Every structure is written in structure tokens, then in C-alpha cells.
Short mmCIF file of C-alpha atoms in Angstrom, two decimals:
data_model
loop_
_atom_site.label_atom_id
_atom_site.label_comp_id
_atom_site.label_asym_id
_atom_site.label_seq_id
_atom_site.Cartn_x
_atom_site.Cartn_y
_atom_site.Cartn_z
CA MET A 69 -26.68 -11.91 16.50
CA GLN A 70 -25.07 -9.57 18.84
CA GLU A 71 -25.21 -5.67 18.25
CA PHE A 72 -22.90 -3.25 18.92
CA ASP A 73 -23.04 0.84 18.56
CA ALA A 74 -19.94 2.12 17.79
CA VAL A 75 -20.64 5.30 19.78
CA GLU A 76 -20.25 3.13 23.16
CA ARG A 77 -17.10 1.39 22.41
CA SER A 78 -13.77 1.97 22.48
CA PRO A 79 -11.83 3.27 19.35
CA ARG A 80 -9.35 0.27 19.94
CA ASP A 81 -12.66 -1.94 19.75
CA ASN A 82 -14.61 -0.72 16.60
CA ALA A 83 -10.71 -0.40 14.72
CA ARG A 84 -10.44 -4.35 15.57
CA ILE A 85 -14.23 -4.88 13.81
CA VAL A 86 -13.94 -2.60 11.10
CA LYS A 87 -10.54 -4.19 10.09
CA SER A 88 -11.60 -7.73 10.54
CA ALA A 89 -14.43 -6.77 8.48
CA VAL A 90 -13.26 -4.95 5.49
CA SER A 91 -10.75 -8.41 4.72
CA PRO A 92 -8.89 -8.84 2.70
CA ARG A 93 -7.24 -5.62 2.02
CA PRO A 94 -4.82 -4.99 -0.69
CA ILE A 95 -1.38 -4.10 0.61
CA ALA A 96 0.05 -0.97 -0.94
CA TRP A 97 3.99 -1.16 -0.24
CA ILE A 98 5.11 2.16 -1.09
CA SER A 99 8.38 3.92 -1.82
CA THR A 100 9.34 7.35 -1.51
CA ARG A 101 12.47 9.95 -0.99
CA SER A 102 12.70 12.40 1.62
CA GLU A 103 14.33 15.75 0.63
CA ALA A 104 17.30 14.66 2.20
CA GLY A 105 17.73 11.86 -0.53
CA VAL A 106 16.47 9.16 1.68
CA ASP A 107 14.52 6.27 0.60
CA ASN A 108 11.98 4.55 2.24
CA LEU A 109 10.10 1.77 2.13
CA ALA A 110 6.63 1.06 4.16
CA PRO A 111 3.63 -1.27 3.98
CA TYR A 112 -0.06 0.61 3.68
CA SER A 113 -2.92 -2.37 3.77
CA SER A 114 -5.29 1.01 3.87
CA TYR A 115 -4.87 1.14 0.55
CA ASN A 116 -7.23 1.20 -2.88
CA TYR A 117 -8.00 3.13 -5.83
CA VAL A 118 -10.57 5.90 -6.85
CA SER A 119 -10.36 5.36 -10.28
CA SER A 120 -9.27 3.17 -12.84
CA GLU A 121 -9.58 4.83 -15.97
CA ASP A 122 -7.97 7.89 -15.55
CA PRO A 123 -6.16 5.76 -12.72
CA VAL A 124 -6.50 7.46 -9.30
CA VAL A 125 -4.90 5.27 -5.85
CA LEU A 126 -5.34 6.37 -2.07
CA PHE A 127 -4.02 5.24 1.19
CA ASN A 128 -3.86 6.83 4.58
CA SER A 129 -1.60 7.24 7.37
CA PRO A 130 -2.21 9.13 11.01
CA ASN A 131 -1.94 12.81 10.76
CA GLU A 132 0.28 15.48 12.12
CA ASP A 133 -2.76 15.51 14.99
CA HIS A 134 -2.45 11.86 16.20
CA GLY A 135 1.45 11.05 16.75
CA GLY A 136 2.69 13.01 13.86
CA LEU A 137 3.23 12.28 9.95
CA LYS A 138 4.84 8.90 9.17
CA ASP A 139 7.84 9.02 6.65
CA THR A 140 6.22 7.89 3.15
CA ALA A 141 3.19 10.31 3.96
CA ARG A 142 5.47 13.28 4.58
CA ASN A 143 7.70 12.04 2.05
CA ALA A 144 5.06 11.93 -0.41
CA LEU A 145 3.21 15.24 0.29
CA GLU A 146 6.44 17.40 -0.03
CA ARG A 147 7.85 15.95 -2.90
CA GLY A 148 4.88 15.13 -4.45
CA ALA A 149 5.27 11.48 -5.57
CA PHE A 150 4.95 7.80 -4.33
CA ALA A 151 5.21 4.11 -6.23
CA VAL A 152 2.96 2.00 -5.19
CA ASN A 153 4.66 -2.01 -5.05
CA VAL A 154 2.70 -4.90 -5.50
CA VAL A 155 3.48 -7.00 -2.71
CA THR A 156 2.82 -10.91 -3.86
CA GLU A 157 3.67 -13.91 -1.81
CA PRO A 158 7.78 -14.56 -2.34
CA LEU A 159 7.88 -10.61 -1.04
CA LEU A 160 5.96 -11.43 2.27
CA VAL A 161 8.73 -11.57 4.79
CA GLU A 162 10.27 -8.63 3.34
CA MET A 163 7.44 -6.61 3.26
CA ASP A 164 6.78 -7.54 6.70
CA SER A 165 10.12 -6.48 7.67
CA THR A 166 9.67 -2.97 6.48
CA SER A 167 6.62 -2.30 8.82
CA ARG A 168 8.91 -1.74 11.46
CA ARG A 169 9.47 2.14 12.15
CA LEU A 170 12.65 3.57 11.35
CA PRO A 171 14.13 6.74 12.00
CA PRO A 172 13.75 9.22 8.49
CA GLU A 173 17.26 9.02 8.24
CA GLU A 174 17.79 5.35 7.61
CA SER A 175 16.61 3.49 4.55
CA GLU A 176 14.16 0.46 5.05
CA PHE A 177 16.08 -0.58 1.62
CA ASP A 178 19.34 -0.74 3.06
CA ARG A 179 18.10 -1.98 6.45
CA PHE A 180 16.20 -5.07 5.21
CA ASP A 181 18.20 -5.42 1.76
CA VAL A 182 15.89 -4.40 -0.31
CA GLU A 183 16.96 -4.57 -4.29
CA ARG A 184 15.97 -1.06 -5.68
CA ALA A 185 14.98 -0.33 -9.23
CA PRO A 186 15.06 3.39 -11.08
CA CYS A 187 11.25 5.35 -11.52
CA ARG A 188 11.03 6.45 -15.04
CA ARG A 189 8.89 9.74 -13.78
CA ILE A 190 9.33 10.20 -10.40
CA ASP A 191 12.02 10.49 -8.33
CA ALA A 192 11.72 7.54 -5.77
CA PRO A 193 12.98 4.13 -6.60
CA ARG A 194 10.64 1.03 -7.00
CA VAL A 195 10.71 -2.36 -5.29
CA ALA A 196 13.48 -4.45 -8.24
CA GLU A 197 11.31 -7.74 -7.40
CA ALA A 198 7.61 -6.01 -7.47
CA VAL A 199 6.43 -7.30 -10.72
CA VAL A 200 3.76 -4.50 -10.29
CA THR A 201 4.24 -1.23 -9.82
CA MET A 202 2.54 2.28 -10.30
CA GLU A 203 4.27 5.35 -10.45
CA CYS A 204 2.32 8.23 -9.18
CA THR A 205 2.53 11.93 -8.27
CA LEU A 206 0.64 13.54 -5.58
CA HIS A 207 -3.14 14.34 -6.62
CA ASP A 208 -4.36 15.56 -3.55
CA SER A 209 -4.44 14.99 0.38
CA LEU A 210 -7.64 15.64 2.91
CA THR A 211 -7.76 14.81 6.47
CA VAL A 212 -11.03 12.67 7.50
CA HIS A 213 -10.75 12.60 11.75
CA ASP A 214 -7.41 11.03 12.63
CA ARG A 215 -6.22 10.17 9.73
CA ILE A 216 -4.18 12.07 5.98
CA VAL A 217 -5.96 10.51 2.61
CA VAL A 218 -3.21 10.71 0.46
CA LEU A 219 -4.21 10.49 -3.44
CA GLY A 220 -2.21 9.88 -6.35
CA ASP A 221 -2.17 10.18 -10.13
CA VAL A 222 -0.55 6.48 -11.94
CA GLU A 223 1.59 8.30 -14.69
CA TYR A 224 3.82 5.19 -15.16
CA PHE A 225 3.18 1.08 -14.92
CA HIS A 226 6.02 -1.32 -14.42
CA VAL A 227 4.59 -5.16 -14.95
CA ALA A 228 6.92 -7.93 -14.88
CA GLU A 229 6.31 -10.07 -18.06
CA ALA A 230 5.38 -13.41 -15.57
CA VAL A 231 2.08 -12.37 -14.46
CA LEU A 232 0.86 -11.44 -18.24
CA THR A 233 -1.10 -13.66 -20.51
CA ASP A 234 -1.56 -11.84 -24.26
CA GLY A 235 -0.45 -8.52 -22.92
CA ARG A 236 -2.99 -8.52 -19.69
CA ILE A 237 -2.42 -9.29 -16.28
CA ASP A 238 -3.43 -12.77 -15.39
CA MET A 239 -4.62 -12.92 -11.75
CA GLY A 240 -3.87 -16.53 -12.02
CA LYS A 241 -0.08 -15.64 -12.13
CA LEU A 242 -0.22 -12.80 -9.48
CA PRO A 243 -0.51 -14.35 -5.55
CA THR A 244 -1.34 -10.78 -3.61
CA VAL A 245 -0.67 -10.49 -0.21
CA GLY A 246 -3.87 -8.67 1.72
CA ARG A 247 -4.17 -8.25 5.10
CA LEU A 248 -6.77 -9.73 7.58
CA GLY A 249 -7.79 -8.68 10.97
CA GLY A 250 -5.17 -8.95 13.92
CA PRO A 251 -2.01 -9.99 12.71
CA TYR A 252 -2.79 -12.10 10.32
CA TYR A 253 -2.36 -12.18 6.11
CA THR A 254 -3.63 -14.08 3.33
CA VAL A 255 -2.84 -14.56 -0.38
CA SER A 256 -5.04 -14.44 -3.10
CA ASP A 257 -6.54 -17.75 -4.66
CA PRO A 258 -9.16 -17.37 -7.31
CA VAL A 259 -12.47 -19.19 -7.03
CA GLU A 260 -13.47 -21.52 -10.13
CA PHE A 261 -16.34 -19.26 -9.88
CA GLU A 262 -16.52 -16.04 -12.44
CA ARG A 263 -18.23 -12.78 -12.23
CA GLN A 264 -21.72 -13.46 -13.99
CA PHE A 265 -22.73 -9.61 -14.82
#
């Protein structure tokens, strides 16, 4: 087995190991609205939840000192709200298209023909075809090295009937997309084994 000292490796080499080892990574397809009223949509694979009973989710993005805030993080911080749209296999191509960086005055919804739907609690759109969306208000943010971590309280859920069984999300009906190391994606396919404890 090879061993590496992170201090002696380049940031790029460290990132490659981390992004390959921490996989598959769930993708938050985050929709926001800017102060100017422009609807933004972008995928984030550095995303997860912190609390589930009192639900809080988080994503992170480059901070102001390392290339400037991306539109999503800026909008979430300035407007105090964002929506997390769950990416499933039928939306993979559209989601990947929205990873392209556009000027702040241009909407990914419009550029890539992604259909909007209104949110109930926040002033931002959601992806109409997403089978699960979580509307979030800003809980807090913090800086970790070159990243800003944005945390959101989940205020409202949208869940399509197609992914429910007896009123609960059925993972057999939810082919979520995740990121792997490099340019690769994967789609969830539950194995037969179930958690025993």
C-alpha cells in the first residue's frame, strides 16, 4: 500500500484523493434568486445533511478570497434562502449542463430550458421535474480554508407521488445521481443486503 503525507502533496493531488475516496457524493441541484430577480441553478456535490429530525442541510463553495463567491452561494447568503432539488437519472444531462458558469445576469433555467415551479415558503424557484425538493432558509455560514459552508434549515418538502410507497420515499423508485472522482457520475442501485443493526 502506498502512503502519502498531505502536507507534501499539491492541493490538486490531495483534492483528487479526497473526491475519489469520498464517493459517491450526493448532488444538490440548488436553485436561488438574486437580488436583481435572476433565477440561478447549479449543482453541488459537496453537500449533505447535518440534522434530520430538525432538518438542516449544507453545501460548500469557493469563498470570496479564492476566486469570488459563485452566484448560488452569494444569492443564498444575500437572500437567506435556497432550494435543494434532488437529481435523478432522467435529469442527469440537464443538471450537468447547469454546471457551466454563466454571468450573474443570465439564468440557467432559461439558458438550458429547465422548467421552473414555484416554492411555497421561499422566494426562489424549484426544478419542476425534480421528484424531491427541499426549500431552505439560511441557518448559518462559516469559512473553512478556501470554502464557505452554507447551512440551511429545511422549511418545506415537495415529494412526487411517483417515488412514494405508503406515504414514504421508496429508494427503489428514486434513482439518485451521485458524483465520483474525476468527471464521472453514478446512479443509485440498492443492493439486496439491508442494514441489520
